[in-house]
Short mmCIF file of C-alpha atoms in Angstrom, two decimals:
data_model
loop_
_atom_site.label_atom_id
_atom_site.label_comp_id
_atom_site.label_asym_id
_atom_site.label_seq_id
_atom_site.Cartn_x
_atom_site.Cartn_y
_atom_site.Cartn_z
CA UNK A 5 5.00 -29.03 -7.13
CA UNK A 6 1.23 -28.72 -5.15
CA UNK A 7 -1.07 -27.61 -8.40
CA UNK A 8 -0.31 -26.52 -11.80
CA UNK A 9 -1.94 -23.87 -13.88
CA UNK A 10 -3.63 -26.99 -15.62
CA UNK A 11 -5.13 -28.19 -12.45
CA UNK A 12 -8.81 -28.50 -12.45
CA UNK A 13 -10.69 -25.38 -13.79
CA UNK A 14 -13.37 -25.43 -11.88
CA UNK A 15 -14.24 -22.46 -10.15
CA UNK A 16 -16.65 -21.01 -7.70
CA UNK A 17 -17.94 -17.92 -6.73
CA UNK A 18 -15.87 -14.96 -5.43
CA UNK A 19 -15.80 -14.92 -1.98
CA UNK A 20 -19.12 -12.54 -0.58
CA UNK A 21 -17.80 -11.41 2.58
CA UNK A 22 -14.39 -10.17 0.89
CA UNK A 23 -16.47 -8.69 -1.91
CA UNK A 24 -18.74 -7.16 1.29
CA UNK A 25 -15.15 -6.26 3.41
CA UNK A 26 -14.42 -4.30 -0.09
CA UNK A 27 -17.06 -2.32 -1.24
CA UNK A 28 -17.51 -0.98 2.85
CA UNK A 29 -14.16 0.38 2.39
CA UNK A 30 -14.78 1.82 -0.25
CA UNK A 31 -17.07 3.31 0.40
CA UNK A 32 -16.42 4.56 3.83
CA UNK A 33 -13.40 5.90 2.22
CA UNK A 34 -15.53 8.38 -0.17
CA UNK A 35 -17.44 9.46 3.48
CA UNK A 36 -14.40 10.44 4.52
CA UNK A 37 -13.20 11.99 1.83
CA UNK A 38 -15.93 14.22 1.71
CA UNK A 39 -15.86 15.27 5.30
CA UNK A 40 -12.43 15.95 5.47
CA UNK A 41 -11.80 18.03 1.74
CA UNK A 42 -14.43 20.24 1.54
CA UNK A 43 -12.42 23.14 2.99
CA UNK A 44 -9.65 22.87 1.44
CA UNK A 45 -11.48 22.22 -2.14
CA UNK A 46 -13.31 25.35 -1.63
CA UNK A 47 -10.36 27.54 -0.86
CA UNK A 48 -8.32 25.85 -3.77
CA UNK A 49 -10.39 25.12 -6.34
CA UNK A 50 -13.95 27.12 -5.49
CA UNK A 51 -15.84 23.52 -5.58
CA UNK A 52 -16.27 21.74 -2.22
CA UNK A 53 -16.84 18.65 -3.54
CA UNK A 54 -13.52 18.60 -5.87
CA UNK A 55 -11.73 16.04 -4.20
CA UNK A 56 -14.84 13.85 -3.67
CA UNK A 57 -15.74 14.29 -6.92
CA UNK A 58 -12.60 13.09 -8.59
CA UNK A 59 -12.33 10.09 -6.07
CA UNK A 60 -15.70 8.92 -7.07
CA UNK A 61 -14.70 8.68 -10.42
CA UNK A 62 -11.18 6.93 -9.19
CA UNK A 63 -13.32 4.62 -7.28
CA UNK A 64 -15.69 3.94 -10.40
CA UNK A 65 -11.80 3.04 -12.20
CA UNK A 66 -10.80 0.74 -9.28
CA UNK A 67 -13.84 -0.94 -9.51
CA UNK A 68 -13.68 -1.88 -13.34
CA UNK A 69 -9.88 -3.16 -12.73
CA UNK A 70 -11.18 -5.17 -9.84
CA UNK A 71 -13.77 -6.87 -12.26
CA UNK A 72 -11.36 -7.24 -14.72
CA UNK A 73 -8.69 -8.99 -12.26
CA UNK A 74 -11.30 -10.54 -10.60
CA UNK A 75 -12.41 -12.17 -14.17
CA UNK A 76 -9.41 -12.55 -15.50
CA UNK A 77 -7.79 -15.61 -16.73
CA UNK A 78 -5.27 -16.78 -13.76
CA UNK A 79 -3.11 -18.18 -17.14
CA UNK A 80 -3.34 -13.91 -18.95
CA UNK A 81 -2.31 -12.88 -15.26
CA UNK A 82 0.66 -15.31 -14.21
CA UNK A 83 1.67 -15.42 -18.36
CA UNK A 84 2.54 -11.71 -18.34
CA UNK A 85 4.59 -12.10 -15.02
CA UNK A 86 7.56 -10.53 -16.84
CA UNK A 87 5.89 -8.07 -18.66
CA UNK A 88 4.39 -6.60 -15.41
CA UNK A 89 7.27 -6.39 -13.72
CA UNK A 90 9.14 -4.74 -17.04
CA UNK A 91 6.44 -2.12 -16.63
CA UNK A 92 7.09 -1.26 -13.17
CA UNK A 93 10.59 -0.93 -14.21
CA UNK A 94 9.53 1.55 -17.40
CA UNK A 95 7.34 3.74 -15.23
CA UNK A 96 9.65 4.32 -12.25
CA UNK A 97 12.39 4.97 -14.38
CA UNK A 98 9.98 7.55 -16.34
CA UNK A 99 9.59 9.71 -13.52
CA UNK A 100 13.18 10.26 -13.63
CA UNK A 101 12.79 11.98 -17.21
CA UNK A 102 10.92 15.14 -18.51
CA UNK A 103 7.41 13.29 -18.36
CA UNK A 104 7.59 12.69 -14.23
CA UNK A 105 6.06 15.54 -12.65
CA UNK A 106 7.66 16.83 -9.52
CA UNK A 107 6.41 18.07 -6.07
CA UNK A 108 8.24 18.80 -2.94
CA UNK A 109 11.37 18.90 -5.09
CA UNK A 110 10.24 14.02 -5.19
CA UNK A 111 9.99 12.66 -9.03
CA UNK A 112 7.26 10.24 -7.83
CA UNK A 113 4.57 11.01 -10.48
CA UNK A 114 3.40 10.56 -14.29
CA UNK A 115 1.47 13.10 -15.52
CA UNK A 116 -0.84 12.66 -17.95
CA UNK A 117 -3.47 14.99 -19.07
CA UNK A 118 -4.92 15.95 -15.77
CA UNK A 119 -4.43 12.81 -14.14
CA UNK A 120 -1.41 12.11 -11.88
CA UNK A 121 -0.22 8.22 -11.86
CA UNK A 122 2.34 7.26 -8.95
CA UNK A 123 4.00 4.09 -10.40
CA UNK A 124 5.21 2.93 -6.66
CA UNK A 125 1.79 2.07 -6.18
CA UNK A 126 1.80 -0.78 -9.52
CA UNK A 127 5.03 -2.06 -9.10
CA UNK A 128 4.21 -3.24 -5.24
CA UNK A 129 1.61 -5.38 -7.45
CA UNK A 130 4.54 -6.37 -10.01
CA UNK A 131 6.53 -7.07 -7.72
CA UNK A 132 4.37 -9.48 -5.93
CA UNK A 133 3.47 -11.69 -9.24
CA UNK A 134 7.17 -11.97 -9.70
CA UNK A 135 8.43 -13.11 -6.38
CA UNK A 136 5.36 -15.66 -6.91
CA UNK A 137 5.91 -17.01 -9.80
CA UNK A 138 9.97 -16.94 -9.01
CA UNK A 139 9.08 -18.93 -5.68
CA UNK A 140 6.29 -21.19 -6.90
CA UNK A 141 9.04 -22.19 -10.15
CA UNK A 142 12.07 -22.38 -7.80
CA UNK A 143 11.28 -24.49 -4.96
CA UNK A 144 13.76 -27.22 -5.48
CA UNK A 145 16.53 -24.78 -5.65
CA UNK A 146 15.33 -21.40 -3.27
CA UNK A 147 17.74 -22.54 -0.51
CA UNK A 148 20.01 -22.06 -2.96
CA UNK A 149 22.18 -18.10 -2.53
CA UNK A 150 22.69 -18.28 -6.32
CA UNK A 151 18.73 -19.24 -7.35
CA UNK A 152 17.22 -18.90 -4.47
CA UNK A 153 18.63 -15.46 -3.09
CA UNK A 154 20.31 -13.55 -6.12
CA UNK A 155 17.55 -12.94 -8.26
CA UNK A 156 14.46 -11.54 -6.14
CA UNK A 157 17.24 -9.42 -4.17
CA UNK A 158 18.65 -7.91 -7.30
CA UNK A 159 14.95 -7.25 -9.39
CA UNK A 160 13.74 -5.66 -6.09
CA UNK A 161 17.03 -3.98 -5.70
CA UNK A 162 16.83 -2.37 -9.34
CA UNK A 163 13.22 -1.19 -8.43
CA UNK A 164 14.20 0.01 -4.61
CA UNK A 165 17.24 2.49 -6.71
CA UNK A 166 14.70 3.37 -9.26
CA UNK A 167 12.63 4.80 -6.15
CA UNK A 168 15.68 6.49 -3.86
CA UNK A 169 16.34 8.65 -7.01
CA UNK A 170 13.47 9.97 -7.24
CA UNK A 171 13.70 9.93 -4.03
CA UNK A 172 11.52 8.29 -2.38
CA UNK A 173 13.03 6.22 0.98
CA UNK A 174 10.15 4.81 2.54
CA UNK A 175 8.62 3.40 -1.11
CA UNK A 176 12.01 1.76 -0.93
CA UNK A 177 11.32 0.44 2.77
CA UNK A 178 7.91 -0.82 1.56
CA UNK A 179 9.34 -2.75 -1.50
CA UNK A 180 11.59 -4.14 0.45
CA UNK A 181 9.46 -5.40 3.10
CA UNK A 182 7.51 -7.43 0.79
CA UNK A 183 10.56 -8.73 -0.71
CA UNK A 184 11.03 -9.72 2.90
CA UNK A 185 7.91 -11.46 3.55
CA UNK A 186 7.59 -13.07 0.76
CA UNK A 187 11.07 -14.69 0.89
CA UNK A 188 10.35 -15.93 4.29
CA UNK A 189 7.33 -17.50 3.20
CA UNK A 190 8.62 -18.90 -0.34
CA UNK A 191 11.78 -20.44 1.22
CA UNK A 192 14.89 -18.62 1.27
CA UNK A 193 17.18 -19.70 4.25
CA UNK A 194 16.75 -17.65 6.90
CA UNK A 195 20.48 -16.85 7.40
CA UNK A 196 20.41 -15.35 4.20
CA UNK A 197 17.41 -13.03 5.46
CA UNK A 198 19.38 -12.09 8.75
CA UNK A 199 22.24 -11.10 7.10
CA UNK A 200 20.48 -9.15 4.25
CA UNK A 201 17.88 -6.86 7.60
CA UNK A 202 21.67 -6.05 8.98
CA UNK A 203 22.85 -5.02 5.43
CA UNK A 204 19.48 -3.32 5.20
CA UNK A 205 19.76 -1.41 8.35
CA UNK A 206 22.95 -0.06 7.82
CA UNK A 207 21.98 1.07 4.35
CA UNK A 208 18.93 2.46 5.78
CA UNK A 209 20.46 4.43 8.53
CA UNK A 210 23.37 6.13 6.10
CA UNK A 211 21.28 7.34 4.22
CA UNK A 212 19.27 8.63 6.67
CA UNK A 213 22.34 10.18 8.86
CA UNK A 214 23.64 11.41 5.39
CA UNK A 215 20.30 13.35 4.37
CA UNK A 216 19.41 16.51 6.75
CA UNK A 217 15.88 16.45 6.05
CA UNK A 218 15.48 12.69 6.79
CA UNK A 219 17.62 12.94 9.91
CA UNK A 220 15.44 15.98 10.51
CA UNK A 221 12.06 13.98 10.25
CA UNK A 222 13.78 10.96 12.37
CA UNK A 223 14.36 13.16 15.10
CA UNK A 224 11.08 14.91 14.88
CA UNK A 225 10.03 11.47 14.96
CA UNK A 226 11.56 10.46 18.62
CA UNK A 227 10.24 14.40 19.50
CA UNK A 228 7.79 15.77 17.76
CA UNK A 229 6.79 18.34 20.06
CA UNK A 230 10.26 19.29 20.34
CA UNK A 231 9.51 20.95 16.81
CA UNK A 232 6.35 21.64 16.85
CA UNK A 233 6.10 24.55 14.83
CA UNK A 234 8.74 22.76 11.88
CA UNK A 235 8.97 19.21 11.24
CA UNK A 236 7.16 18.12 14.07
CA UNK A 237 4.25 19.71 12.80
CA UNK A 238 2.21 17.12 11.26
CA UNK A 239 2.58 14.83 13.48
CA UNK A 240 1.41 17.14 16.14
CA UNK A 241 -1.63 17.95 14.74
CA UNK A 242 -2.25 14.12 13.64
CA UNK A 243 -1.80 13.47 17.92
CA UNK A 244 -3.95 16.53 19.15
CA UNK A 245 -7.11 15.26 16.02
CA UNK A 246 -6.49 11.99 17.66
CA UNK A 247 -6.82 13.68 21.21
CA UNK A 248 -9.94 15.62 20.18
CA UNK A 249 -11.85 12.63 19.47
CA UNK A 250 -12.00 10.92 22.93
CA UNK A 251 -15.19 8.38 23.14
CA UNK A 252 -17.31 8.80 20.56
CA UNK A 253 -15.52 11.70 18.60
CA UNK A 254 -17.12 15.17 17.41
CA UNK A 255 -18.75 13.89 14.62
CA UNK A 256 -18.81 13.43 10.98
CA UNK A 257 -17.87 16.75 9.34
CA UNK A 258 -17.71 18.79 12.88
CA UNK A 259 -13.59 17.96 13.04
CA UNK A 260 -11.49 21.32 13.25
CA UNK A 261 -7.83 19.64 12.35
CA UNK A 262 -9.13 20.27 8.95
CA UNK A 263 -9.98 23.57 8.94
CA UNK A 264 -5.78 24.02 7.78
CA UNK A 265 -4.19 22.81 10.71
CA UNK A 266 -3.40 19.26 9.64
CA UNK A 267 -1.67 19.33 6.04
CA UNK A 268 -2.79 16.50 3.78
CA UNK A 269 -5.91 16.02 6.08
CA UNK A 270 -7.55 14.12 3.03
CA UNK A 271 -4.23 12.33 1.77
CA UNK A 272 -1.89 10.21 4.39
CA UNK A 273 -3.04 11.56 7.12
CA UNK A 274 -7.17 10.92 6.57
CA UNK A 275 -6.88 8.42 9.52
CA UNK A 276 -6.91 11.18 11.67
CA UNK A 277 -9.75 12.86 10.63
CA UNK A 278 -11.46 10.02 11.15
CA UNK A 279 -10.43 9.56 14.80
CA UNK A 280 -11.05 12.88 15.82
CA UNK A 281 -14.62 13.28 13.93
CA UNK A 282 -15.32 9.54 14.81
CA UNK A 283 -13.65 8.92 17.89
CA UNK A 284 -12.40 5.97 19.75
CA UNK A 285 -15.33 4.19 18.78
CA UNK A 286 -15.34 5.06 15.51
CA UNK A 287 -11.43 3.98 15.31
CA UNK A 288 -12.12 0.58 16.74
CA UNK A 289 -15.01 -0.01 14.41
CA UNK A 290 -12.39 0.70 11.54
CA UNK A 291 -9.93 -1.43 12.67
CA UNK A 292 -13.04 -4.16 12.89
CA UNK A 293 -13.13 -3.66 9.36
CA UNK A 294 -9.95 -4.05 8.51
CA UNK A 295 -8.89 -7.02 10.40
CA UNK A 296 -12.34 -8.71 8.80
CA UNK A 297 -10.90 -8.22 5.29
CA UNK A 298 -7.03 -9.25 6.16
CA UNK A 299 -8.76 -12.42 8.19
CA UNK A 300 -10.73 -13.41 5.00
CA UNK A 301 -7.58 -12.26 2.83
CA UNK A 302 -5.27 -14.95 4.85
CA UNK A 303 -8.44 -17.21 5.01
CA UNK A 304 -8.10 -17.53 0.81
CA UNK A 305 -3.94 -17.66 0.75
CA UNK A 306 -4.27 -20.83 3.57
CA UNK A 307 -7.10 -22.68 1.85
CA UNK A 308 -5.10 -22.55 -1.54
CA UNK A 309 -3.87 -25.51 -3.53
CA UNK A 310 -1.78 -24.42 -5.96
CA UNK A 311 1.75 -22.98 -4.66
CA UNK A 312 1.81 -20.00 -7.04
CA UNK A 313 -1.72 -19.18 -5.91
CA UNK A 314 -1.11 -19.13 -2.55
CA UNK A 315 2.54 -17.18 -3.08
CA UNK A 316 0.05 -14.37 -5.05
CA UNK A 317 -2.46 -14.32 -2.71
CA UNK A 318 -0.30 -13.96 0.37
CA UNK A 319 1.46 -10.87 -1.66
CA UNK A 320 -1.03 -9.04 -2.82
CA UNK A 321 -2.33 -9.48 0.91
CA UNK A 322 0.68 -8.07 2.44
CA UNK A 323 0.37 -4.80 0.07
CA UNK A 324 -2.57 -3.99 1.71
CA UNK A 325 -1.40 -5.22 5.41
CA UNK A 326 1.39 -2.98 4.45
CA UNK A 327 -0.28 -0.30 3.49
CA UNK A 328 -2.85 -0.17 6.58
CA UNK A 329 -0.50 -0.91 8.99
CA UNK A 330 2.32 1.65 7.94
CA UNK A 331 -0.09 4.36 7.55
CA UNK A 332 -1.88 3.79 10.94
CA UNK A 333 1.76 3.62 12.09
CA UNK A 334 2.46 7.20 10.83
CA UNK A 335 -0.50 9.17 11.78
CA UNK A 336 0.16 7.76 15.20
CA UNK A 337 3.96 8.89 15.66
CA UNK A 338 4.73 4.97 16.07
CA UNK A 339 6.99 5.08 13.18
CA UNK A 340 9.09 8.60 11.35
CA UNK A 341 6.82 9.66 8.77
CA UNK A 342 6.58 8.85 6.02
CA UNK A 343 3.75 9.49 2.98
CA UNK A 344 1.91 6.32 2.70
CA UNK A 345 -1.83 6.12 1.92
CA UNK A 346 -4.26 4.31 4.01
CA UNK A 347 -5.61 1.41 1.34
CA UNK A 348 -9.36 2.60 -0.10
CA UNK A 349 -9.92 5.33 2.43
CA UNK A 350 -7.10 8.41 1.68
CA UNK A 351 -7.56 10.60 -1.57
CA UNK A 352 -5.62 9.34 -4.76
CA UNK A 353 -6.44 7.58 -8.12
CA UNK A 354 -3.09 5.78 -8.24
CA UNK A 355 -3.57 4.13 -4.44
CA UNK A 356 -7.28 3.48 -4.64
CA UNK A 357 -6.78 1.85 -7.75
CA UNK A 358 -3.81 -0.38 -6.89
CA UNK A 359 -5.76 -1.31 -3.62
CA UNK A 360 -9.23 -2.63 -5.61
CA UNK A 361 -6.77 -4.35 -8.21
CA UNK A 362 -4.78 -6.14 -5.49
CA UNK A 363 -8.85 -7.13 -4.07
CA UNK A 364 -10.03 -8.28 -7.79
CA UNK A 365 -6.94 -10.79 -7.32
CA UNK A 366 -7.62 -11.93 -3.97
CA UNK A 367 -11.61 -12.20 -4.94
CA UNK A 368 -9.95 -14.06 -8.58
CA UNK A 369 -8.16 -16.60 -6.46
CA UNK A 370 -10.91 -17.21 -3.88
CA UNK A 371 -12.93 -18.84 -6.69
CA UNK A 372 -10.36 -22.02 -6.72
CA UNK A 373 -10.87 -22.67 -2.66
CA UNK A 374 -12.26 -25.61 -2.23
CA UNK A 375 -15.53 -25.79 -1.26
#
C-alpha cells in the first residue's frame, strides 16, 4: 500500500487559496442571507436580522470545527473511523424516536434546546471516512463481491433505510451517490456498479410510483407550470427570480421573489435570490467561485501520497460537489426537487457546519502535499 499513517510527519501549511476559496463563501453566504431573510424574519419573529443573526453564530461554530479538523491529528481522525460512522447510525435512528422533531409530517431533525441538528448532514462525512478507510485497507481484495462489494453496500444501505423512514428520499439518493463515487474510485468492479444503478433505479422509481406526493413532485418536475399554483409552485417562482435577473440582476436586497412568493427563499432555494438580485453576472461570478474551490479541492486529492488520504480527500470533496451541484440542479428545474442546501451559502447550522468541517479536512490533508 502507497503511504501509511507512519509515513513521514512532516507537514506544511494549509493550502491559502482553499483557506481564501472558504472564507469568500462564507462569507458571501451571510450577504445573502441577509438580503434574502429580512422579510420574512420581520413578519415571523419581529427581528429582521433573525436569520442572519443565528447564521453568524453557525458560521462562528463551523469555523471552530474547521480549525479543529484542520488541526487535528490525521491518526484521532482515521482512529475513530468506526466510531463516526456508529454515530451517524445513533443520530439517524434518533430522529425516529420521541427526541426527532418533525416538520412537514419528515423526522429529519434533533432538537435540542433551541437548536435544530439534521444528522443527514454528519453522516455524509461518516460515511466518507468509512468507505476510505474500507478502500485504502481493502485493496488487495475490493474486486472481490464478498470484501470488496458487501460491506460498503450494506453500511450505506443501513444508513440509506435509516433516512427513507424518516423519510427522506433524496438524503437517500445523496448517500448513495457517494457510495457510488467512491466505489468507482476505490476499486470495486465495475459490473458490480452497473448492476447495483439498475437495482438502484428500480428501487428508486417504486418508491416513487408508490408515493403520491413524490409522483406528484416528479411530474411537477417534467411540468411545473402545469401546476403552478400546487406543486409546481416553487419551482416556478425559483424560474421567474431566475428570469428577473437578466444581465446584471436588480440588485442586492431590491429582489421581489422574497417578498413571500418563493418559499424557503433563504433555505434551498437561496440560489435564486441570488440570481435574480445578482443576475447573470452575478451567477457566473458564483460559479467562478465554486469551481476555484472544487479545482483546488481535486488539486489536494491528486497530489496525495497516501491512499487513505487521497480516498478522504476525494470524499469529503464530492459532499460538497454534491451538495453544489444538486442544489443548483433543483432551483433550476434540471432535476425533481428535492431539499438540499447549497454548501456555505443557504441558512442552517447543521449544513454550514458539515460544509466548513468537510473544508478543515481538505485544508488538514493539504498540509502532507508535497511541496
Amino acid at each position: 500500500m502507497s503511504g501509511t499513517l507512519n509515513a513521514k510527519s512532516t507537514a506544511g501549511r494549509p493550502d491559502p487559496w482553499l483557506v481564501t476559496a472558504t472564507l469568500f463563501l462564507g462569507g458571501f453566504g451571510l450577504i445573502m442571507v441577509l438580503s434574502s431573510s429580512g422579510i420574512m424574519a420581520e413578519r415571523v419573529y419581529g427581528d429582521t436580522y433573525f436569520f442572519f443573526k443565528r447564521q453568524l453564530l453557525y458560521t462562528g461554530v463551523g469555523l471552530v470545527a474547521m480549525a479543529v479538523c484542520m488541526q487535528m491529528p490525521r491518526r484521532l481522525l482515521y482512529g475513530m473511523t468506526y466510531v463516526w460512522i456508529m454515530a451517524a447510525l445513533a443520530l439517524l435512528a434518533l430522529c425516529l424516536t420521541p427526541v426527532g422533531f418533525s416538520v412537514n409530517g419528515a423526522s429529519r431533525w434533533i432538537r435540542l434546546g433551541p437548536a435544530h441538528i439534521q444528522p443527514l448532514e454528519f453522516a455524509k462525512v461518516a460515511l466518507v471516512l468509512y468507505l476510505a478507510y474500507f478502500f485504502a485497507r481493502k485493496q488487495e481484495l475490493v474486486r472481490t463481491f464478498s470484501v470488496g462489494f458487501l460491506p460498503p453496500f450494506i453500511v450505506t444501505g443501513v444508513l440509506c433505510v435509516l433516512l427513507l423512514l424518516q423519510p427522506d428520499f433524496g438524503g437517500a439518493v445523496v448517500l448513495a451517490g457517494l457510495l457510488f463515487f467512491m466505489c468507482l474510485v476505490g476499486g470495486t468492479r465495475f459490473s458490480y456498479l452497473f448492476l447495483s444503478l439498475l437495482f438502484a433505479a428500480g428501487a428508486g422509481w417504486l418508491l416513487i410510483s408508490s408515493s403520491p406526493y413524490r409522483f406528484k413532485r416528479w411530474t411537477a418536475f417534467l411540468d411545473p407550470f402545469a401546476s403552478a399554483q400546487n406543486e409546481g409552485y416553487q419551482l416556478v417562482q425559483s424560474l421567474y427570480a431566475f428570469g428577473s435577473g437578466r444581465i446584471f440582476g436588480t440588485g442586492l436586497g431590491a429582489g421581489k421573489q422574497k417578498l413571500f412568493f418563493l418559499p424557503e427563499a433563504h433555505n434551498d432555494f437561496i440560489m435564486a435570490v441570488v440570481g435574480e438580485e445578482l443576475g447573470f453576472v452575478g451567477m457566473s461570478l458564483f460559479f467562478i467561485a465554486i469551481g476555484f474551490f472544487l479545482w483546488r479541492a481535486l488539486r489536494i486529492c491528486i497530489k496525495l501520497e497516501d491512499l487513505q488520504d487521497r480516498f478522504t480527500a476525494f470524499g469529503v470533496t464530492c459532499v460538497l460537489a454534491l451538495g453544489m451541484l444538486l442544489n443548483l440542479a433543483v432551483v433550476l428545474g434540471t432535476v425533481p426537487p428535492k431539499g438540499v442546501a447549497m454548501p456555505f451559502i443557504s441558512y442552517g447550522g447543521s449544513s454550514l457546519t458539515a460544509s466548513f468541517i468537510c473544508a478543515g479536512i481538505l485544508l488538514n490533508l493539504s498540509r502532507r502535499v508535497p511541496s
